[in-house]
XYZ file of C-alpha atoms in Angstrom:
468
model
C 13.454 82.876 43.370
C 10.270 83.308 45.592
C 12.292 86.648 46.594
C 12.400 88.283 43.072
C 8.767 86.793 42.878
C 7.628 89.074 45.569
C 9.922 91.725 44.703
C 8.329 92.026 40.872
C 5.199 92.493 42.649
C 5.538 95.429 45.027
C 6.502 97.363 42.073
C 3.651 96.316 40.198
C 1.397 97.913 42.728
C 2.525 101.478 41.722
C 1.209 100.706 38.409
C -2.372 99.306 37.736
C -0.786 98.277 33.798
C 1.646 96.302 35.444
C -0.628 94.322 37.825
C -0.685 91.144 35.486
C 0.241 87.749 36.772
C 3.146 86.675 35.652
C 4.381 83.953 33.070
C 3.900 81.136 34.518
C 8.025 79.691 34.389
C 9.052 76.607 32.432
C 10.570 73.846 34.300
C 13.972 74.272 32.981
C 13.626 78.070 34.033
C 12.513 77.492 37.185
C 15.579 74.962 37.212
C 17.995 77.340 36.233
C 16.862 80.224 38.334
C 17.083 78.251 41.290
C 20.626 77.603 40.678
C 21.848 81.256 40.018
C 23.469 83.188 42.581
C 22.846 86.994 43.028
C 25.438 87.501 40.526
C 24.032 85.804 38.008
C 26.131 82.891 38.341
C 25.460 79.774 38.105
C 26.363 77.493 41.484
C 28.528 74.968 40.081
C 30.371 73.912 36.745
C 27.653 70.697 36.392
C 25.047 73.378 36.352
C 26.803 75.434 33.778
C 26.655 72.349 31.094
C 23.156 71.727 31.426
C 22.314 75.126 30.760
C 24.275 75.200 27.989
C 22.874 72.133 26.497
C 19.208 73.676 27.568
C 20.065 76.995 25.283
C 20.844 74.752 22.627
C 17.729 72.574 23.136
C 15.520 75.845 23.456
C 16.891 77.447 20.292
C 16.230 74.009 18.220
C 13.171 74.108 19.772
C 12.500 77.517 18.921
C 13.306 76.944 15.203
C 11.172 73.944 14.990
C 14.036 71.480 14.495
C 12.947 69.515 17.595
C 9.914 69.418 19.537
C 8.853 68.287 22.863
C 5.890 66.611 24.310
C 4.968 65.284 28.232
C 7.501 64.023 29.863
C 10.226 64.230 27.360
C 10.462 68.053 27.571
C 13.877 69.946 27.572
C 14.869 69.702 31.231
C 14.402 66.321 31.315
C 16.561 65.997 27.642
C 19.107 68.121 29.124
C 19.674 66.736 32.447
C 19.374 62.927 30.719
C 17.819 61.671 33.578
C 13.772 60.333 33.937
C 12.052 62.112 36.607
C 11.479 60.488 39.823
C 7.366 59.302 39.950
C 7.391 60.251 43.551
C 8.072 64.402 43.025
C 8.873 66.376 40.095
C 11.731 68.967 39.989
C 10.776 72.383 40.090
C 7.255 71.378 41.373
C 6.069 72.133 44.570
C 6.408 69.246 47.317
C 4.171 66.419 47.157
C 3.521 66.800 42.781
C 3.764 63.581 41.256
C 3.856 62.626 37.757
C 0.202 62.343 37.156
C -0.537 65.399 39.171
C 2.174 67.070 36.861
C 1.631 65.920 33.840
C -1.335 64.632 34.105
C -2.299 60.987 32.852
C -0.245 59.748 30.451
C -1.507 58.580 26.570
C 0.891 55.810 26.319
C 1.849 53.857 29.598
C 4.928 53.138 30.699
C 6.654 50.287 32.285
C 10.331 50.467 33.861
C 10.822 53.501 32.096
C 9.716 51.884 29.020
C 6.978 52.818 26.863
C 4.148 50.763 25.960
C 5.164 50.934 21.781
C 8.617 50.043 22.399
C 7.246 47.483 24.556
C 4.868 46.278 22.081
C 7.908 46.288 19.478
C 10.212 44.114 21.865
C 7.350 41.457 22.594
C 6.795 41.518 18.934
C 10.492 40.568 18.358
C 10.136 38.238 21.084
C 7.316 36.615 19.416
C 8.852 36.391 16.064
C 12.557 34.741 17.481
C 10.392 32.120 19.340
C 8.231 31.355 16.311
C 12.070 30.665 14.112
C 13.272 28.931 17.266
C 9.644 26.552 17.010
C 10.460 25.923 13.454
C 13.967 25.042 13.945
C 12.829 22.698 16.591
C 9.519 21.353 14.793
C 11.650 20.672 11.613
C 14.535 18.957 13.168
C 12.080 17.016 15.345
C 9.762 16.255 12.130
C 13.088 15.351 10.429
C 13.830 12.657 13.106
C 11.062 11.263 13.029
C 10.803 10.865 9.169
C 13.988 9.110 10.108
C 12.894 6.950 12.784
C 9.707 5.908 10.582
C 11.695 5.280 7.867
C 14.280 2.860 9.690
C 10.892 1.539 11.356
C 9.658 0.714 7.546
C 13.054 -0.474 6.098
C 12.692 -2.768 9.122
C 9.437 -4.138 8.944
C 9.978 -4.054 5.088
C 12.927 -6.953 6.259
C 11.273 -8.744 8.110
C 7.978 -8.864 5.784
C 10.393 -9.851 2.955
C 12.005 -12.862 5.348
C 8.344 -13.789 6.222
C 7.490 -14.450 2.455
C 10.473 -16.032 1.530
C 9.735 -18.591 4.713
C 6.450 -18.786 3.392
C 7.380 -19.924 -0.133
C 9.903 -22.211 1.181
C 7.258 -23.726 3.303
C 4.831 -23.598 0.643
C 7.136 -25.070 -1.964
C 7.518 -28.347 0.605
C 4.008 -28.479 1.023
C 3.339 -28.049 -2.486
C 5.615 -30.964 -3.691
C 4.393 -32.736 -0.897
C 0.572 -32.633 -2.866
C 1.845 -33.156 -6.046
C 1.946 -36.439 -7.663
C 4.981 -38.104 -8.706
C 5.548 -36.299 -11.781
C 6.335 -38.609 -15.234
C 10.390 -38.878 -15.202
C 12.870 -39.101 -17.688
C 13.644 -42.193 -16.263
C 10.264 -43.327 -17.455
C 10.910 -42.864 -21.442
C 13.991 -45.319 -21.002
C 12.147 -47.992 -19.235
C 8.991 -48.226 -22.118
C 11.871 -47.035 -25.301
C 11.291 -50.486 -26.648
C 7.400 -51.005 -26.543
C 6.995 -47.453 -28.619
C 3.543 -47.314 -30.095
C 2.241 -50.757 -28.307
C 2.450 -49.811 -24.569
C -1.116 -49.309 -23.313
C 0.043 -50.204 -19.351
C 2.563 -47.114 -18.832
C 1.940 -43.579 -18.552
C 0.229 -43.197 -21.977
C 0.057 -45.338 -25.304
C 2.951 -43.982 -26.926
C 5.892 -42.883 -25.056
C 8.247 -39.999 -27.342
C 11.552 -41.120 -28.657
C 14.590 -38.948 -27.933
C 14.401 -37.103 -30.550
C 11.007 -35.551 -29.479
C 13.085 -33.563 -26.529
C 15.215 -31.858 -29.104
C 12.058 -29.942 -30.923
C 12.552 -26.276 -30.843
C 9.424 -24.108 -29.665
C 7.819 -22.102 -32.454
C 9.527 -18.647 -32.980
C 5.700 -17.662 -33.146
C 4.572 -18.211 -29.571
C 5.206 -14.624 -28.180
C 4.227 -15.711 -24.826
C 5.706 -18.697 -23.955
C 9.312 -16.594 -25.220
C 7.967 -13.961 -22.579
C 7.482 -16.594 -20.017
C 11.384 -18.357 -20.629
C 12.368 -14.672 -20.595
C 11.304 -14.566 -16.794
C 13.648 -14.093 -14.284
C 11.941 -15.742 -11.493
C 12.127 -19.337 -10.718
C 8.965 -20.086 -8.767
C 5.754 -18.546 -8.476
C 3.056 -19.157 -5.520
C -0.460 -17.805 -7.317
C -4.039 -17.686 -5.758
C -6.757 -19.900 -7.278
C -10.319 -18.190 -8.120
C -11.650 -21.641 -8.575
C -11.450 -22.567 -5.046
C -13.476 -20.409 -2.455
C -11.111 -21.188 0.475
C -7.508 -19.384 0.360
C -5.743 -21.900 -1.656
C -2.393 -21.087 -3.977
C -0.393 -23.205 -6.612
C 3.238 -23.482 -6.906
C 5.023 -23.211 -9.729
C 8.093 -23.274 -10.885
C 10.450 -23.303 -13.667
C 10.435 -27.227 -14.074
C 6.287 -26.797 -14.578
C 6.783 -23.813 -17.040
C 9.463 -25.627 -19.164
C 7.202 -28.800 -19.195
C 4.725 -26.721 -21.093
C 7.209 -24.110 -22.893
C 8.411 -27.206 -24.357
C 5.246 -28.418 -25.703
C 6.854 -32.218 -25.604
C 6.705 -32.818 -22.027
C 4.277 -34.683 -19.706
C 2.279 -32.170 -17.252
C 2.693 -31.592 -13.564
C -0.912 -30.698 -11.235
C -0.043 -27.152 -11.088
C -0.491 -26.321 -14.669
C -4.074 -27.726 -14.490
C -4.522 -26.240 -11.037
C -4.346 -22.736 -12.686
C -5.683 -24.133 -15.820
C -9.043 -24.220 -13.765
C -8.467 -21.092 -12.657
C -8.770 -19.476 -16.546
C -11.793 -21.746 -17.058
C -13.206 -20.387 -13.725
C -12.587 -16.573 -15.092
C -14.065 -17.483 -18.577
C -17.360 -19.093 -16.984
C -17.834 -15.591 -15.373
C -16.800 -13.823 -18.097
C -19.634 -15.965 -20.210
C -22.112 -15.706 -17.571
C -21.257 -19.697 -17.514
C -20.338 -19.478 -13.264
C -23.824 -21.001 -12.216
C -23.529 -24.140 -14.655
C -19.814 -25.196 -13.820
C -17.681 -26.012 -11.080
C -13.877 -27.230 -10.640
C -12.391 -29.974 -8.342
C -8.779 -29.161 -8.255
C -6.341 -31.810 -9.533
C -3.758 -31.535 -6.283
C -6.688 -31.718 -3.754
C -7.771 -35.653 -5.668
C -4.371 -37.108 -5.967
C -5.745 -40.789 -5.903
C -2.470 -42.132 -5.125
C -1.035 -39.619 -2.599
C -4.409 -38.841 -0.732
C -6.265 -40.981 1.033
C -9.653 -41.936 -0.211
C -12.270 -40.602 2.346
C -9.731 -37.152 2.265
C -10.418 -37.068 -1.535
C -14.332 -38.156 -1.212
C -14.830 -35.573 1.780
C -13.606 -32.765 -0.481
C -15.510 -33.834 -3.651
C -18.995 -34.128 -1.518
C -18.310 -30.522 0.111
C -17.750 -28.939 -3.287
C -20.862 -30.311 -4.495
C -22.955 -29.436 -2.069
C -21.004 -26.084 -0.887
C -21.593 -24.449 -3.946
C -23.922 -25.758 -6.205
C -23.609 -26.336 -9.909
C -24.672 -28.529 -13.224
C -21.572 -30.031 -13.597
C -17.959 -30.239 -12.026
C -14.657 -30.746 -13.636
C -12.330 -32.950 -12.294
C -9.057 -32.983 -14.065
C -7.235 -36.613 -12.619
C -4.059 -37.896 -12.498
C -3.878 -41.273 -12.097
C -0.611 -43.696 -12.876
C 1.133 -41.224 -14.695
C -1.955 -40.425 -17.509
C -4.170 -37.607 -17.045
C -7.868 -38.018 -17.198
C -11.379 -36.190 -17.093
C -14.454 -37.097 -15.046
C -17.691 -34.351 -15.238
C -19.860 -34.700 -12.478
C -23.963 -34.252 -13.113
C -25.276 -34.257 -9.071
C -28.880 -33.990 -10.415
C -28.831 -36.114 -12.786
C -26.922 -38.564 -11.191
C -24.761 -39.148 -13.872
C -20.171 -39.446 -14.279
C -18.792 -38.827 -17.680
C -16.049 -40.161 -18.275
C -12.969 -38.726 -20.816
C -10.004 -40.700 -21.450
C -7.784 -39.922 -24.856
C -6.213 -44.088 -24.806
C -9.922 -44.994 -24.083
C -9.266 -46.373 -20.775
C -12.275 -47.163 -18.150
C -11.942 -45.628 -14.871
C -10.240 -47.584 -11.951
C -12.016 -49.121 -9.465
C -10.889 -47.381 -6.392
C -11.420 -43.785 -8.597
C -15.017 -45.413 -9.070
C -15.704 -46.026 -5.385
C -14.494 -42.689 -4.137
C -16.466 -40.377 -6.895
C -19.919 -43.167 -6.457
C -19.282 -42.120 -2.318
C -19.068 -38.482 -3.024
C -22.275 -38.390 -5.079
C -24.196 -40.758 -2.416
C -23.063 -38.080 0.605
C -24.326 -35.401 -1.077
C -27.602 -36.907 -2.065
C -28.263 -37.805 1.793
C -26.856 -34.427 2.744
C -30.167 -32.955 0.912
C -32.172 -35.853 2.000
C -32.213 -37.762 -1.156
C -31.642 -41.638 -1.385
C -30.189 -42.481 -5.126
C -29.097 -45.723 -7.023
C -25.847 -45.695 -8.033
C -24.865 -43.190 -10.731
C -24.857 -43.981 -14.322
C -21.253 -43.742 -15.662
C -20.978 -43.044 -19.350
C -17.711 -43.324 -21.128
C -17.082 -40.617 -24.042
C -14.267 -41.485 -26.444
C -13.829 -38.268 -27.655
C -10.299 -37.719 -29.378
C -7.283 -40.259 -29.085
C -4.281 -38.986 -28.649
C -1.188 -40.890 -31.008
C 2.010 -40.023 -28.244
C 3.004 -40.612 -24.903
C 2.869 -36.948 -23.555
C 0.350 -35.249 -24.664
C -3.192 -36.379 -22.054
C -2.854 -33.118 -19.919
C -3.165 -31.041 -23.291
C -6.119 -33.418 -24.114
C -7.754 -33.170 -20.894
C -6.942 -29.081 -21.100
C -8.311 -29.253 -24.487
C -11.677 -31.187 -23.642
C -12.208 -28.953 -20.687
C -12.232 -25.342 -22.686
C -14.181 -26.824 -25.235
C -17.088 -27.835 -22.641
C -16.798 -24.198 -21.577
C -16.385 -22.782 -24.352
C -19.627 -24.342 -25.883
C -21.390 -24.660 -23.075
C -21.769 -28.575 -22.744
C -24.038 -29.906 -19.575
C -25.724 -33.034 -21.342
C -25.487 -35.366 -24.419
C -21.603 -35.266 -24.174
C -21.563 -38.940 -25.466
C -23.522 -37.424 -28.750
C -21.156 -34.436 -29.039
C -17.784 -35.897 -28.331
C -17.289 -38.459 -31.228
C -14.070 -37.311 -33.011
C -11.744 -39.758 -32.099
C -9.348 -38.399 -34.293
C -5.779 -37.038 -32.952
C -5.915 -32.993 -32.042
C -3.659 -31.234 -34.796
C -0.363 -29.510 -33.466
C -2.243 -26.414 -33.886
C -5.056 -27.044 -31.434
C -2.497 -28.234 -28.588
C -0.378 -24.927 -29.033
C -3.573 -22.434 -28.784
C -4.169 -24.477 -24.982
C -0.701 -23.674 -24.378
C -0.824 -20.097 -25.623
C -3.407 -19.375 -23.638
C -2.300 -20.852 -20.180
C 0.956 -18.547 -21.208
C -0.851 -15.881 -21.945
C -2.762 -16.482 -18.480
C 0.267 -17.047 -16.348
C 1.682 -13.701 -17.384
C -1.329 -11.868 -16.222
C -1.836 -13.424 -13.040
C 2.082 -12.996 -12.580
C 1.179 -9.112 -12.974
C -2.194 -8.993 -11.226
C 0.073 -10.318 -7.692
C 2.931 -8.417 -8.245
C 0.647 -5.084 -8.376
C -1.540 -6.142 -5.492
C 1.741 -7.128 -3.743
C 2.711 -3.485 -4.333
C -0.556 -1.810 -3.432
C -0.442 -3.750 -0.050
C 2.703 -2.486 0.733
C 1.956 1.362 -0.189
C -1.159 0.888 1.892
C 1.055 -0.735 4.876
C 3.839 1.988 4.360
C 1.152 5.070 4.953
C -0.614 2.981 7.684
C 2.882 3.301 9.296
C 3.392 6.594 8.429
C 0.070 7.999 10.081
C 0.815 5.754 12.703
C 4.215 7.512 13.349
C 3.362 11.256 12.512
């Protein structure tokens, strides 16, 4: 090639029109020429294909079809191999691909450009982000799993906890309770109806009485037989430490019935409805409750009973305290007066208080006055007649009854003045006491059960952040 190079020239220098430098050769010429023998011939079949395929690459390029840039130009198409970095063919010894070509617009790595690098990472990228979401999900999924067995669990073991706790508390309610008037008790006094004043109550109810239907009226006493529960364990509002009755469905039929004697719990919660109505009257600063299971005269001891009384009074601090009492089978009402040193006392067969009842409440009102440094006589006791009642069931509906009337009109003095009826309460006036403890129970049945489930959705998503 150099040869005809040379030889072009020395007839060029005949002719000053023909002293031009020559076209600089393409690569593929330069490749082609170098492999043609004098005859025009082309060294070896190999070399004959890849001219061929260069003509066709030179024509397409000719008529636009393809074009070639850099690198990628029609020897290297043709020959379908990448040029070595460390010499270039056709260049002279020593050319590199930079030198050649100069410096490239789009690096390469491997033989690989940057774009279809930047394509492949991007594919990359995008089959590890589905790979994280398989994973995240399934892993998300077991633990969703794992905290919900973890919930079911504790749910189980909450659920055994409360039932243990109502068992428990259903021992150590019946433990507080009183003995409760039996059925036993209406056979032993059948023959002194109307004259018994020494039994439970002045007149005991004849068999018939336990056949009386309840009123089809009383829509929530039906609601209340229409329970399915059997027991109930509800806070008290009246008491300021955590204190709950028991109830269950001997209590509720007791008072369903509206013939039947009454057991401590219905006047435990009945305190509690007096306690929300003194609030709800602005009435909380004037009254105060002793619960009737925490002065059990006959299954408490005496000092036990005292200690509690003098606390309350001086604990929390009002004009008078109720103290529903039942004593020998017949329930009774004492109102307390700390400042003015004064006991009412409300009895429906006119009865005087006993004298151990008398030495515990006189001891509770002396500890309190020397509590707040106060030295008192005595208090003044002051019997109230107040209505009689003509049966032998029907004192814990009397005592109910005198209670929400003191409430109810406000009564801290001159209770000997106001109470003088000593007339029997009509039917009427014994079932509105009884519609409203019903209509009570039902609403504090409902106000635990939703605070029962709002403890529970709190506990569940405690869990759940604890677990996510």
């Amino acid at each position: 090639m150099e040869e005809r190079r040379k030889k072009v020239i020395e007839e060029a220098k005949g002719d000053e029109s023909l002293m031009v430098d020559p076209p600089e050769l393409k690569r593929y010429e330069a490749w082609l020429m170098a492999r043609q023998k004098p005859s025009g011939n082309f060294t070896s079949e190999a070399t004959n294909l890849v001219a061929s395929k260069i003509g066709e690459l030179v024509e397409k390029n000719t008529q636009g079809t393809i074009v070639f840039e850099g690198r990628d130009d029609i020897l290297t198409v043709a020959l379908g191999i990448n040029e070595h970095p460390g010499r270039i063919r056709t260049a002279p010894r020593g050319v590199g691909f930079k030198k050649f070509y100069g410096k490239s617009s789009r690096s390469t790595l491997g033989g690989v450009s940057q774009d279809d690098l930047l394509a492949h990472l991007q594919a990359l990228e995008q089959k590890m982000n589905i790979d994280f979401q398989h994973k995240l999900q399934k892993h998300l999924q077991q633990q969703r799993t794992e905290l919900q067995q973890q919930m079911q669990k504790e749910m189980q073991e909450e659920r055994a906890q409360i039932q243990q706790g109502m068992k428990l508390l259903q021992q150590m309610q019946l433990e507080l309770r009183s003995e409760r008037p039996k059925e036993m008790f209406i056979k032993e006094h059948v023959e002194s109806v109307g004259t018994s004043t020494n039994g439970s109550c002045s007149k005991v109810m004849t068999t018939e009485d336990l056949t009386k239907k309840m009123d089809a009226s009383e829509d929530y006493l039906k609601k209340i037989n229409n329970l399915k529960e059997n027991s109930f364990s509800l806070d008290l509002d009246h008491e300021t430490s955590e204190l709950s009755v028991f109830i269950d469905r001997v209590d509720l039929n007791e008072l369903t019935s509206g013939i039947k004697w009454l057991s401590t719990s219905i006047l435990s919660l009945w305190c509690t409805y007096l306690h929300r109505m003194c609030i709800s009257k602005n009435f909380n600063k004037l009254f105060g409750f002793l619960d009737p299971n925490r002065i059990l005269v006959h299954t408490k001891p005496a000092e036990v009973i005292q200690t509690y009384i003098q606390n309350k009074l001086d604990g929390e601090p009002k004009k008078c305290y109720l103290g529903p009492l039942l004593n020998s089978n017949h329930w009774q009402l004492f109102v307390i007066c700390p400042e003015d040193n004064i006991i009412f006392w409300f009895c429906s067969l006119n009865r005087s208080p006993k004298k151990n009842i008398k030495v515990i409440l006189e001891g509770a009102l002396e500890g309190y006055h020397l509590l707040r440094g106060i030295k008192k006589k005595k208090p003044n006791w002051k019997n109230i007649m107040g209505h009689q009642q003509d049966n032998g069931w029907a004192c814990g509906y009397y005592v109910m009854k005198n209670m929400f009337d003191i409430i109810d009109a406000c009564i801290v003095e001159r209770f000997n003045e106001i109470f003088t009826d000593t007339s029997s309460y009509e039917k009427e006036s014994i079932d509105h006491i009884r519609q409203l403890w019903a209509q009570f129970f039902l609403q504090k049945v409902e106000e635990q059960e939703n605070q029962e489930k709002k403890d529970l959705m709190t506990k569940q998503k405690r869990l759940k952040k604890t677990y996510i």
